Each structure stands twice: as C-alpha cells, then as structure tokens.
mmCIF file of N, CA and C in Angstrom:
data_model
loop_
_atom_site.group_PDB
_atom_site.id
_atom_site.type_symbol
_atom_site.label_atom_id
_atom_site.label_comp_id
_atom_site.label_asym_id
_atom_site.label_seq_id
_atom_site.Cartn_x
_atom_site.Cartn_y
_atom_site.Cartn_z
ATOM 1 N N GLN A 1 80.128 84.947 125.276
ATOM 2 C CA GLN A 1 80.714 85.830 124.226
ATOM 3 C C GLN A 1 80.377 87.513 124.256
ATOM 4 N N VAL A 2 81.252 88.219 124.049
ATOM 5 C CA VAL A 2 81.425 89.370 124.299
ATOM 6 C C VAL A 2 80.288 90.236 123.352
ATOM 7 N N GLN A 3 79.551 91.055 123.850
ATOM 8 C CA GLN A 3 78.802 92.073 123.430
ATOM 9 C C GLN A 3 79.324 93.257 122.856
ATOM 10 N N LEU A 4 79.032 93.495 121.620
ATOM 11 C CA LEU A 4 79.687 94.900 120.888
ATOM 12 C C LEU A 4 78.943 95.963 120.693
ATOM 13 N N VAL A 5 79.049 97.132 120.832
ATOM 14 C CA VAL A 5 77.837 98.292 120.413
ATOM 15 C C VAL A 5 78.659 99.319 120.043
ATOM 16 N N GLU A 6 78.411 99.450 118.506
ATOM 17 C CA GLU A 6 79.140 100.758 117.661
ATOM 18 C C GLU A 6 78.306 102.049 118.132
ATOM 19 N N SER A 7 78.810 103.181 117.974
ATOM 20 C CA SER A 7 78.436 104.414 118.002
ATOM 21 C C SER A 7 79.104 105.431 117.230
ATOM 22 N N GLY A 8 78.491 106.600 116.855
ATOM 23 C CA GLY A 8 79.256 107.700 116.422
ATOM 24 C C GLY A 8 79.107 107.839 115.043
ATOM 25 N N GLY A 9 78.269 107.219 114.151
ATOM 26 C CA GLY A 9 77.843 107.157 112.804
ATOM 27 C C GLY A 9 76.928 108.315 112.448
ATOM 28 N N GLY A 10 76.803 108.746 111.295
ATOM 29 C CA GLY A 10 76.074 109.734 111.134
ATOM 30 C C GLY A 10 76.370 110.412 109.553
ATOM 31 N N LEU A 11 75.574 111.453 109.411
ATOM 32 C CA LEU A 11 75.866 112.241 108.207
ATOM 33 C C LEU A 11 76.723 113.166 108.212
ATOM 34 N N VAL A 12 77.735 113.482 107.442
ATOM 35 C CA VAL A 12 78.782 114.306 107.104
ATOM 36 C C VAL A 12 79.050 114.670 105.708
ATOM 37 N N GLN A 13 79.683 116.094 105.760
ATOM 38 C CA GLN A 13 79.935 116.231 104.554
ATOM 39 C C GLN A 13 81.129 115.964 103.720
ATOM 40 N N ALA A 14 81.398 115.791 102.704
ATOM 41 C CA ALA A 14 82.765 115.146 102.214
ATOM 42 C C ALA A 14 83.766 115.933 102.544
ATOM 43 N N GLY A 15 84.891 115.556 103.252
ATOM 44 C CA GLY A 15 85.849 116.376 103.728
ATOM 45 C C GLY A 15 85.881 116.625 105.294
ATOM 46 N N GLY A 16 84.918 116.192 105.868
ATOM 47 C CA GLY A 16 84.512 116.072 107.356
ATOM 48 C C GLY A 16 85.301 114.867 107.938
ATOM 49 N N SER A 17 84.903 114.730 109.212
ATOM 50 C CA SER A 17 85.566 113.757 110.062
ATOM 51 C C SER A 17 84.304 113.150 110.863
ATOM 52 N N LEU A 18 84.579 112.102 111.202
ATOM 53 C CA LEU A 18 83.737 111.225 112.182
ATOM 54 C C LEU A 18 84.706 110.439 113.111
ATOM 55 N N ARG A 19 84.193 110.228 114.307
ATOM 56 C CA ARG A 19 84.712 109.104 115.263
ATOM 57 C C ARG A 19 83.863 108.109 115.637
ATOM 58 N N LEU A 20 84.021 106.933 115.489
ATOM 59 C CA LEU A 20 83.272 105.744 115.701
ATOM 60 C C LEU A 20 83.831 105.078 117.032
ATOM 61 N N SER A 21 82.760 104.777 117.733
ATOM 62 C CA SER A 21 83.204 104.020 119.197
ATOM 63 C C SER A 21 82.593 102.681 119.088
ATOM 64 N N CYS A 22 83.266 101.665 119.651
ATOM 65 C CA CYS A 22 82.757 100.319 119.614
ATOM 66 C C CYS A 22 83.092 99.801 121.271
ATOM 67 N N ALA A 23 81.941 99.876 122.289
ATOM 68 C CA ALA A 23 82.007 99.575 123.477
ATOM 69 C C ALA A 23 81.636 98.081 123.612
ATOM 70 N N ALA A 24 82.562 97.163 124.341
ATOM 71 C CA ALA A 24 82.470 96.059 124.569
ATOM 72 C C ALA A 24 82.203 95.501 125.913
ATOM 73 N N SER A 25 81.136 94.612 126.088
ATOM 74 C CA SER A 25 80.799 94.194 127.613
ATOM 75 C C SER A 25 81.663 93.549 128.414
ATOM 76 N N GLY A 26 82.692 93.426 127.924
ATOM 77 C CA GLY A 26 83.810 92.665 128.526
ATOM 78 C C GLY A 26 85.212 92.774 128.013
ATOM 79 N N ARG A 27 86.359 92.025 128.610
ATOM 80 C CA ARG A 27 87.659 92.278 127.836
ATOM 81 C C ARG A 27 87.580 91.595 126.581
ATOM 82 N N THR A 28 88.453 92.450 125.735
ATOM 83 C CA THR A 28 88.477 91.979 124.226
ATOM 84 C C THR A 28 89.936 91.992 124.045
ATOM 85 N N PHE A 29 90.376 91.357 122.825
ATOM 86 C CA PHE A 29 91.881 90.959 122.519
ATOM 87 C C PHE A 29 91.887 91.761 121.573
ATOM 88 N N THR A 30 92.223 91.036 120.155
ATOM 89 C CA THR A 30 92.472 91.797 118.783
ATOM 90 C C THR A 30 91.110 92.007 118.465
ATOM 91 N N MET A 31 91.038 93.487 117.936
ATOM 92 C CA MET A 31 89.844 94.027 117.519
ATOM 93 C C MET A 31 89.816 94.633 116.103
ATOM 94 N N GLY A 32 88.720 94.620 115.414
ATOM 95 C CA GLY A 32 89.047 95.003 114.121
ATOM 96 C C GLY A 32 87.577 95.993 113.661
ATOM 97 N N TRP A 33 87.706 96.794 112.550
ATOM 98 C CA TRP A 33 86.490 97.423 112.073
ATOM 99 C C TRP A 33 86.538 97.045 110.239
ATOM 100 N N PHE A 34 85.535 96.957 109.984
ATOM 101 C CA PHE A 34 85.024 96.597 108.905
ATOM 102 C C PHE A 34 83.806 97.458 108.226
ATOM 103 N N ARG A 35 83.609 97.577 107.184
ATOM 104 C CA ARG A 35 82.662 98.256 106.599
ATOM 105 C C ARG A 35 81.718 97.576 105.226
ATOM 106 N N GLN A 36 80.418 97.776 105.155
ATOM 107 C CA GLN A 36 79.928 97.333 103.911
ATOM 108 C C GLN A 36 78.851 98.419 103.344
ATOM 109 N N ALA A 37 79.188 98.548 102.326
ATOM 110 C CA ALA A 37 78.392 99.310 101.316
ATOM 111 C C ALA A 37 77.296 98.900 100.685
ATOM 112 N N PRO A 38 75.916 99.510 100.382
ATOM 113 C CA PRO A 38 75.177 98.653 99.672
ATOM 114 C C PRO A 38 75.717 98.036 98.189
ATOM 115 N N GLY A 39 74.851 96.682 98.331
ATOM 116 C CA GLY A 39 75.574 95.894 97.407
ATOM 117 C C GLY A 39 76.775 95.567 96.992
ATOM 118 N N LYS A 40 77.589 95.689 97.865
ATOM 119 C CA LYS A 40 79.120 95.241 97.864
ATOM 120 C C LYS A 40 79.158 94.407 99.037
ATOM 121 N N GLU A 41 80.333 93.944 98.938
ATOM 122 C CA GLU A 41 80.900 92.871 100.147
ATOM 123 C C GLU A 41 81.433 93.676 101.440
ATOM 124 N N ARG A 42 81.434 92.768 102.274
ATOM 125 C CA ARG A 42 81.796 93.536 103.556
ATOM 126 C C ARG A 42 83.373 93.390 103.406
ATOM 127 N N GLU A 43 83.851 94.738 103.516
ATOM 128 C CA GLU A 43 85.632 94.928 103.553
ATOM 129 C C GLU A 43 86.236 95.300 104.855
ATOM 130 N N PHE A 44 87.375 94.920 104.939
ATOM 131 C CA PHE A 44 88.128 95.123 106.183
ATOM 132 C C PHE A 44 88.595 96.751 106.104
ATOM 133 N N VAL A 45 88.871 97.325 107.084
ATOM 134 C CA VAL A 45 88.986 98.716 107.353
ATOM 135 C C VAL A 45 90.208 98.926 108.189
ATOM 136 N N ALA A 46 90.413 98.215 109.645
ATOM 137 C CA ALA A 46 91.725 98.376 110.266
ATOM 138 C C ALA A 46 91.388 96.986 111.333
ATOM 139 N N THR A 47 92.774 96.951 111.897
ATOM 140 C CA THR A 47 92.631 96.207 113.332
ATOM 141 C C THR A 47 93.723 96.670 114.233
ATOM 142 N N ILE A 48 93.444 96.485 115.542
ATOM 143 C CA ILE A 48 94.416 96.754 116.682
ATOM 144 C C ILE A 48 94.536 95.438 117.371
ATOM 145 N N SER A 49 95.832 95.187 117.873
ATOM 146 C CA SER A 49 96.138 94.416 118.956
ATOM 147 C C SER A 49 95.687 94.925 120.234
ATOM 148 N N TYR A 50 95.568 93.741 121.047
ATOM 149 C CA TYR A 50 95.053 94.235 122.626
ATOM 150 C C TYR A 50 96.084 95.357 123.305
ATOM 151 N N SER A 51 97.200 95.164 123.078
ATOM 152 C CA SER A 51 98.343 96.306 123.619
ATOM 153 C C SER A 51 97.867 97.628 122.773
ATOM 154 N N GLY A 52 97.559 97.675 121.622
ATOM 155 C CA GLY A 52 97.268 98.985 121.056
ATOM 156 C C GLY A 52 98.844 99.344 120.259
ATOM 157 N N SER A 53 99.651 98.526 120.200
ATOM 158 C CA SER A 53 101.067 98.838 119.694
ATOM 159 C C SER A 53 100.771 98.250 118.620
ATOM 160 N N ASN A 54 100.304 97.402 117.924
ATOM 161 C CA ASN A 54 100.313 96.964 116.593
ATOM 162 C C ASN A 54 98.936 97.286 115.771
ATOM 163 N N THR A 55 98.578 97.837 114.782
ATOM 164 C CA THR A 55 97.824 98.075 113.875
ATOM 165 C C THR A 55 98.036 97.882 112.537
ATOM 166 N N TYR A 56 96.836 97.731 111.721
ATOM 167 C CA TYR A 56 97.146 97.401 110.146
ATOM 168 C C TYR A 56 95.802 98.109 109.854
ATOM 169 N N TYR A 57 96.019 98.396 108.269
ATOM 170 C CA TYR A 57 94.880 99.381 107.803
ATOM 171 C C TYR A 57 94.791 98.469 106.584
ATOM 172 N N ALA A 58 93.644 98.989 105.914
ATOM 173 C CA ALA A 58 93.492 98.625 104.471
ATOM 174 C C ALA A 58 94.086 99.725 103.609
ATOM 175 N N ASN A 59 94.789 99.116 102.927
ATOM 176 C CA ASN A 59 95.895 100.135 102.086
ATOM 177 C C ASN A 59 95.319 101.276 101.766
ATOM 178 N N SER A 60 94.045 101.466 101.228
ATOM 179 C CA SER A 60 93.408 102.706 100.584
ATOM 180 C C SER A 60 92.940 103.537 101.656
ATOM 181 N N LEU A 61 92.907 103.128 102.803
ATOM 182 C CA LEU A 61 92.398 103.924 103.908
ATOM 183 C C LEU A 61 93.556 104.596 104.955
ATOM 184 N N LYS A 62 94.860 104.029 105.108
ATOM 185 C CA LYS A 62 95.725 104.210 106.264
ATOM 186 C C LYS A 62 95.973 105.658 106.418
ATOM 187 N N ASP A 63 95.863 106.564 105.320
ATOM 188 C CA ASP A 63 96.344 107.924 105.427
ATOM 189 C C ASP A 63 95.365 108.557 105.878
ATOM 190 N N ARG A 64 93.853 107.906 105.971
ATOM 191 C CA ARG A 64 92.991 108.935 106.587
ATOM 192 C C ARG A 64 92.520 108.413 107.862
ATOM 193 N N PHE A 65 92.231 107.096 108.061
ATOM 194 C CA PHE A 65 91.462 106.512 109.140
ATOM 195 C C PHE A 65 92.948 105.987 110.275
ATOM 196 N N LEU A 66 92.277 106.143 111.535
ATOM 197 C CA LEU A 66 93.299 105.955 112.577
ATOM 198 C C LEU A 66 92.299 104.924 113.753
ATOM 199 N N ILE A 67 93.003 103.674 113.827
ATOM 200 C CA ILE A 67 92.265 102.854 115.038
ATOM 201 C C ILE A 67 93.080 103.014 116.290
ATOM 202 N N SER A 68 92.305 103.049 117.441
ATOM 203 C CA SER A 68 92.765 103.290 118.877
ATOM 204 C C SER A 68 92.103 102.604 119.659
ATOM 205 N N ARG A 69 92.492 102.076 120.927
ATOM 206 C CA ARG A 69 91.758 101.599 121.836
ATOM 207 C C ARG A 69 92.360 102.108 123.312
ATOM 208 N N ASP A 70 90.860 101.953 124.162
ATOM 209 C CA ASP A 70 91.498 102.179 125.702
ATOM 210 C C ASP A 70 90.903 101.108 126.227
ATOM 211 N N ASN A 71 91.672 100.415 126.981
ATOM 212 C CA ASN A 71 91.182 98.969 127.453
ATOM 213 C C ASN A 71 90.654 99.248 128.759
ATOM 214 N N ALA A 72 91.174 100.078 129.137
ATOM 215 C CA ALA A 72 90.160 100.432 130.690
ATOM 216 C C ALA A 72 88.982 100.889 130.386
ATOM 217 N N LYS A 73 88.505 101.242 129.197
ATOM 218 C CA LYS A 73 87.109 101.379 128.990
ATOM 219 C C LYS A 73 86.486 100.352 127.939
ATOM 220 N N ASN A 74 87.317 99.270 128.017
ATOM 221 C CA ASN A 74 86.645 98.106 126.981
ATOM 222 C C ASN A 74 86.293 98.859 125.712
ATOM 223 N N THR A 75 87.038 99.679 125.014
ATOM 224 C CA THR A 75 86.253 100.757 123.708
ATOM 225 C C THR A 75 87.437 100.745 122.701
ATOM 226 N N VAL A 76 87.132 100.582 121.638
ATOM 227 C CA VAL A 76 87.885 100.787 120.297
ATOM 228 C C VAL A 76 87.252 101.920 119.627
ATOM 229 N N TYR A 77 88.197 102.664 118.949
ATOM 230 C CA TYR A 77 87.878 103.763 118.079
ATOM 231 C C TYR A 77 88.303 103.626 116.778
ATOM 232 N N LEU A 78 87.712 104.401 115.804
ATOM 233 C CA LEU A 78 88.108 104.554 114.782
ATOM 234 C C LEU A 78 87.843 105.942 114.138
ATOM 235 N N GLN A 79 89.035 106.628 114.083
ATOM 236 C CA GLN A 79 88.840 108.181 113.678
ATOM 237 C C GLN A 79 88.940 108.330 112.269
ATOM 238 N N MET A 80 87.821 108.797 111.498
ATOM 239 C CA MET A 80 88.043 109.058 110.131
ATOM 240 C C MET A 80 88.045 110.150 109.520
ATOM 241 N N ASN A 81 89.144 110.563 108.910
ATOM 242 C CA ASN A 81 89.485 112.041 108.412
ATOM 243 C C ASN A 81 89.297 112.236 106.775
ATOM 244 N N SER A 82 89.179 113.330 106.568
ATOM 245 C CA SER A 82 88.827 113.555 105.096
ATOM 246 C C SER A 82 87.925 112.504 104.316
ATOM 247 N N LEU A 83 86.779 112.329 105.126
ATOM 248 C CA LEU A 83 85.846 111.568 104.419
ATOM 249 C C LEU A 83 85.387 111.985 103.162
ATOM 250 N N ARG A 84 85.018 110.774 102.352
ATOM 251 C CA ARG A 84 84.630 110.969 100.820
ATOM 252 C C ARG A 84 83.331 110.384 100.771
ATOM 253 N N PRO A 85 82.654 110.314 99.646
ATOM 254 C CA PRO A 85 81.265 109.765 99.619
ATOM 255 C C PRO A 85 81.362 108.326 99.494
ATOM 256 N N GLU A 86 82.330 108.095 98.754
ATOM 257 C CA GLU A 86 82.859 106.429 98.780
ATOM 258 C C GLU A 86 82.750 105.572 99.966
ATOM 259 N N ASP A 87 83.248 106.563 101.216
ATOM 260 C CA ASP A 87 83.047 105.777 102.590
ATOM 261 C C ASP A 87 81.964 105.738 103.000
ATOM 262 N N THR A 88 80.708 106.024 102.212
ATOM 263 C CA THR A 88 79.500 105.797 102.819
ATOM 264 C C THR A 88 79.386 104.083 103.127
ATOM 265 N N ALA A 89 78.841 103.818 104.142
ATOM 266 C CA ALA A 89 78.520 102.396 104.426
ATOM 267 C C ALA A 89 78.204 102.386 105.931
ATOM 268 N N VAL A 90 77.921 100.924 106.140
ATOM 269 C CA VAL A 90 77.753 100.613 107.495
ATOM 270 C C VAL A 90 78.815 100.121 108.240
ATOM 271 N N TYR A 91 79.556 100.585 109.109
ATOM 272 C CA TYR A 91 80.702 100.059 109.703
ATOM 273 C C TYR A 91 80.326 99.546 111.009
ATOM 274 N N TYR A 92 81.227 98.355 111.054
ATOM 275 C CA TYR A 92 80.984 97.142 112.153
ATOM 276 C C TYR A 92 82.330 96.796 112.669
ATOM 277 N N CYS A 93 82.424 96.921 114.004
ATOM 278 C CA CYS A 93 83.179 96.251 114.929
ATOM 279 C C CYS A 93 83.463 95.028 115.188
ATOM 280 N N ALA A 94 84.620 94.271 115.420
ATOM 281 C CA ALA A 94 84.702 93.000 115.456
ATOM 282 C C ALA A 94 85.498 92.699 116.714
ATOM 283 N N ALA A 95 85.454 91.676 117.261
ATOM 284 C CA ALA A 95 86.469 90.778 118.247
ATOM 285 C C ALA A 95 86.953 89.510 117.739
ATOM 286 N N ASP A 96 88.134 89.368 118.017
ATOM 287 C CA ASP A 96 89.020 87.933 117.487
ATOM 288 C C ASP A 96 89.415 87.410 119.035
ATOM 289 N N HIS A 97 88.892 86.325 119.187
ATOM 290 C CA HIS A 97 89.052 85.704 120.753
ATOM 291 C C HIS A 97 89.901 84.667 120.711
ATOM 292 N N ARG A 98 90.396 84.202 119.041
ATOM 293 C CA ARG A 98 91.205 83.191 119.027
ATOM 294 C C ARG A 98 92.558 83.735 118.848
ATOM 295 N N GLY A 99 93.166 84.653 118.914
ATOM 296 C CA GLY A 99 94.643 85.129 119.068
ATOM 297 C C GLY A 99 95.294 85.054 117.545
ATOM 298 N N HIS A 100 94.351 85.795 116.434
ATOM 299 C CA HIS A 100 94.936 85.725 115.260
ATOM 300 C C HIS A 100 96.009 87.089 115.401
ATOM 301 N N ALA A 101 96.860 87.163 114.499
ATOM 302 C CA ALA A 101 97.945 88.303 114.290
ATOM 303 C C ALA A 101 97.247 89.081 113.226
ATOM 304 N N LEU A 102 96.865 90.381 114.006
ATOM 305 C CA LEU A 102 96.481 91.153 112.986
ATOM 306 C C LEU A 102 95.416 90.718 112.110
ATOM 307 N N PRO A 103 94.137 90.024 112.247
ATOM 308 C CA PRO A 103 93.420 89.591 111.251
ATOM 309 C C PRO A 103 92.879 90.653 110.572
ATOM 310 N N THR A 104 92.728 90.112 109.017
ATOM 311 C CA THR A 104 92.275 91.378 107.964
ATOM 312 C C THR A 104 90.615 90.576 107.435
ATOM 313 N N GLU A 105 90.594 89.107 107.637
ATOM 314 C CA GLU A 105 89.500 88.529 106.983
ATOM 315 C C GLU A 105 88.109 88.324 108.140
ATOM 316 N N ALA A 106 86.928 88.453 107.701
ATOM 317 C CA ALA A 106 85.809 88.425 108.434
ATOM 318 C C ALA A 106 85.698 87.041 109.450
ATOM 319 N N PHE A 107 86.233 86.249 108.823
ATOM 320 C CA PHE A 107 85.968 84.967 109.071
ATOM 321 C C PHE A 107 86.776 84.701 110.508
ATOM 322 N N GLU A 108 88.046 85.426 110.797
ATOM 323 C CA GLU A 108 88.946 85.417 111.522
ATOM 324 C C GLU A 108 88.527 85.891 112.943
ATOM 325 N N TYR A 109 87.213 86.373 112.933
ATOM 326 C CA TYR A 109 86.447 87.352 114.074
ATOM 327 C C TYR A 109 85.420 86.149 114.454
ATOM 328 N N ASP A 110 85.225 86.827 115.694
ATOM 329 C CA ASP A 110 83.913 85.962 116.564
ATOM 330 C C ASP A 110 82.972 86.668 116.979
ATOM 331 N N SER A 111 82.882 87.869 117.290
ATOM 332 C CA SER A 111 82.125 88.620 118.047
ATOM 333 C C SER A 111 81.667 89.974 117.030
ATOM 334 N N TRP A 112 80.666 89.927 116.676
ATOM 335 C CA TRP A 112 80.146 91.585 115.769
ATOM 336 C C TRP A 112 79.321 92.144 116.368
ATOM 337 N N GLY A 113 79.337 93.561 116.248
ATOM 338 C CA GLY A 113 78.412 94.679 116.485
ATOM 339 C C GLY A 113 77.280 94.841 115.458
ATOM 340 N N GLN A 114 76.371 95.570 115.970
ATOM 341 C CA GLN A 114 75.117 95.634 114.607
ATOM 342 C C GLN A 114 75.498 96.721 114.020
ATOM 343 N N GLY A 115 76.465 97.620 113.718
ATOM 344 C CA GLY A 115 76.972 98.299 113.024
ATOM 345 C C GLY A 115 76.273 99.876 113.322
ATOM 346 N N THR A 116 77.061 100.525 112.490
ATOM 347 C CA THR A 116 76.612 101.929 112.547
ATOM 348 C C THR A 116 76.806 102.646 111.166
ATOM 349 N N GLN A 117 75.485 103.471 110.994
ATOM 350 C CA GLN A 117 75.730 104.072 109.715
ATOM 351 C C GLN A 117 76.460 105.088 109.370
ATOM 352 N N VAL A 118 77.361 105.385 108.280
ATOM 353 C CA VAL A 118 78.111 106.212 107.872
ATOM 354 C C VAL A 118 77.853 106.748 106.643
ATOM 355 N N THR A 119 77.184 108.177 106.568
ATOM 356 C CA THR A 119 76.583 108.607 105.140
ATOM 357 C C THR A 119 77.419 109.973 104.881
ATOM 358 N N VAL A 120 78.259 110.148 103.593
ATOM 359 C CA VAL A 120 79.305 111.093 103.405
ATOM 360 C C VAL A 120 78.495 111.618 102.250
ATOM 361 N N SER A 121 77.870 113.091 102.224
ATOM 362 C CA SER A 121 77.442 113.729 101.586
ATOM 363 C C SER A 121 78.521 114.271 100.308
ATOM 364 N N SER A 122 78.209 114.614 99.258
ATOM 365 C CA SER A 122 78.894 115.222 98.293
ATOM 366 C C SER A 122 78.721 116.835 98.251
#
C-alpha cells in the first residue's frame, strides 16, 4: 500500500496562507484532504482526480482552498488562503485505490498520512 507523508503545516495568523504537501511513495489515483479539529469528527476538505482535471470541495471551503497535484512528483497540494481560527485542525491526506468518483467520505479512502497540524491564531 502506498505511504503518504504530509508536510507544510504550522502556526499562521488569521488571514494568512499555508500550502500543505502530501508526498506518496508510489503512484496514486484519486486523492483527498480531510481535517480533524479537537473534539470533532474528521471532515472532508477536498478531493482531486488522478488527471487533476476534476476537483470537489467542501462547500464552506471552496472559495479559500485549492487542491492540486503533480503526478511526476507523486505529490498532492492543498493551498489554503484567508485562514481563520476555525481552520485549526490536523490535516490528513488520503488515497483512494478503488476508483471512486471524487469521494467525500473517509471510508472511501484506503491509505492515510500521519497528519500535519495547522494552527491559526486570531
């Protein structure tokens, strides 16, 4: 199974930006980002098809977040702009090996990274 490693998290002030990266150990197919805040369930953020031509976002995030990928580097990115304190969470990338069409549920993904912490201060 492919190994996923996230990076790029950190502490940022409200209104700032961060770009998360997710490096895979091999070829991946549909990829997604999720996040989990303390005391809350893991929630869907965004997903991208293998070609990169199809993306889908959580409705509340689509105006501020952008998912992209570089298949030559086996890497998926999440550009996060205009960050808010409520965006504070551990962000996880995930890989779907079964060919779901833009999956939004955690159970549709097969491989997960260890997560990277994003903290947005007010």
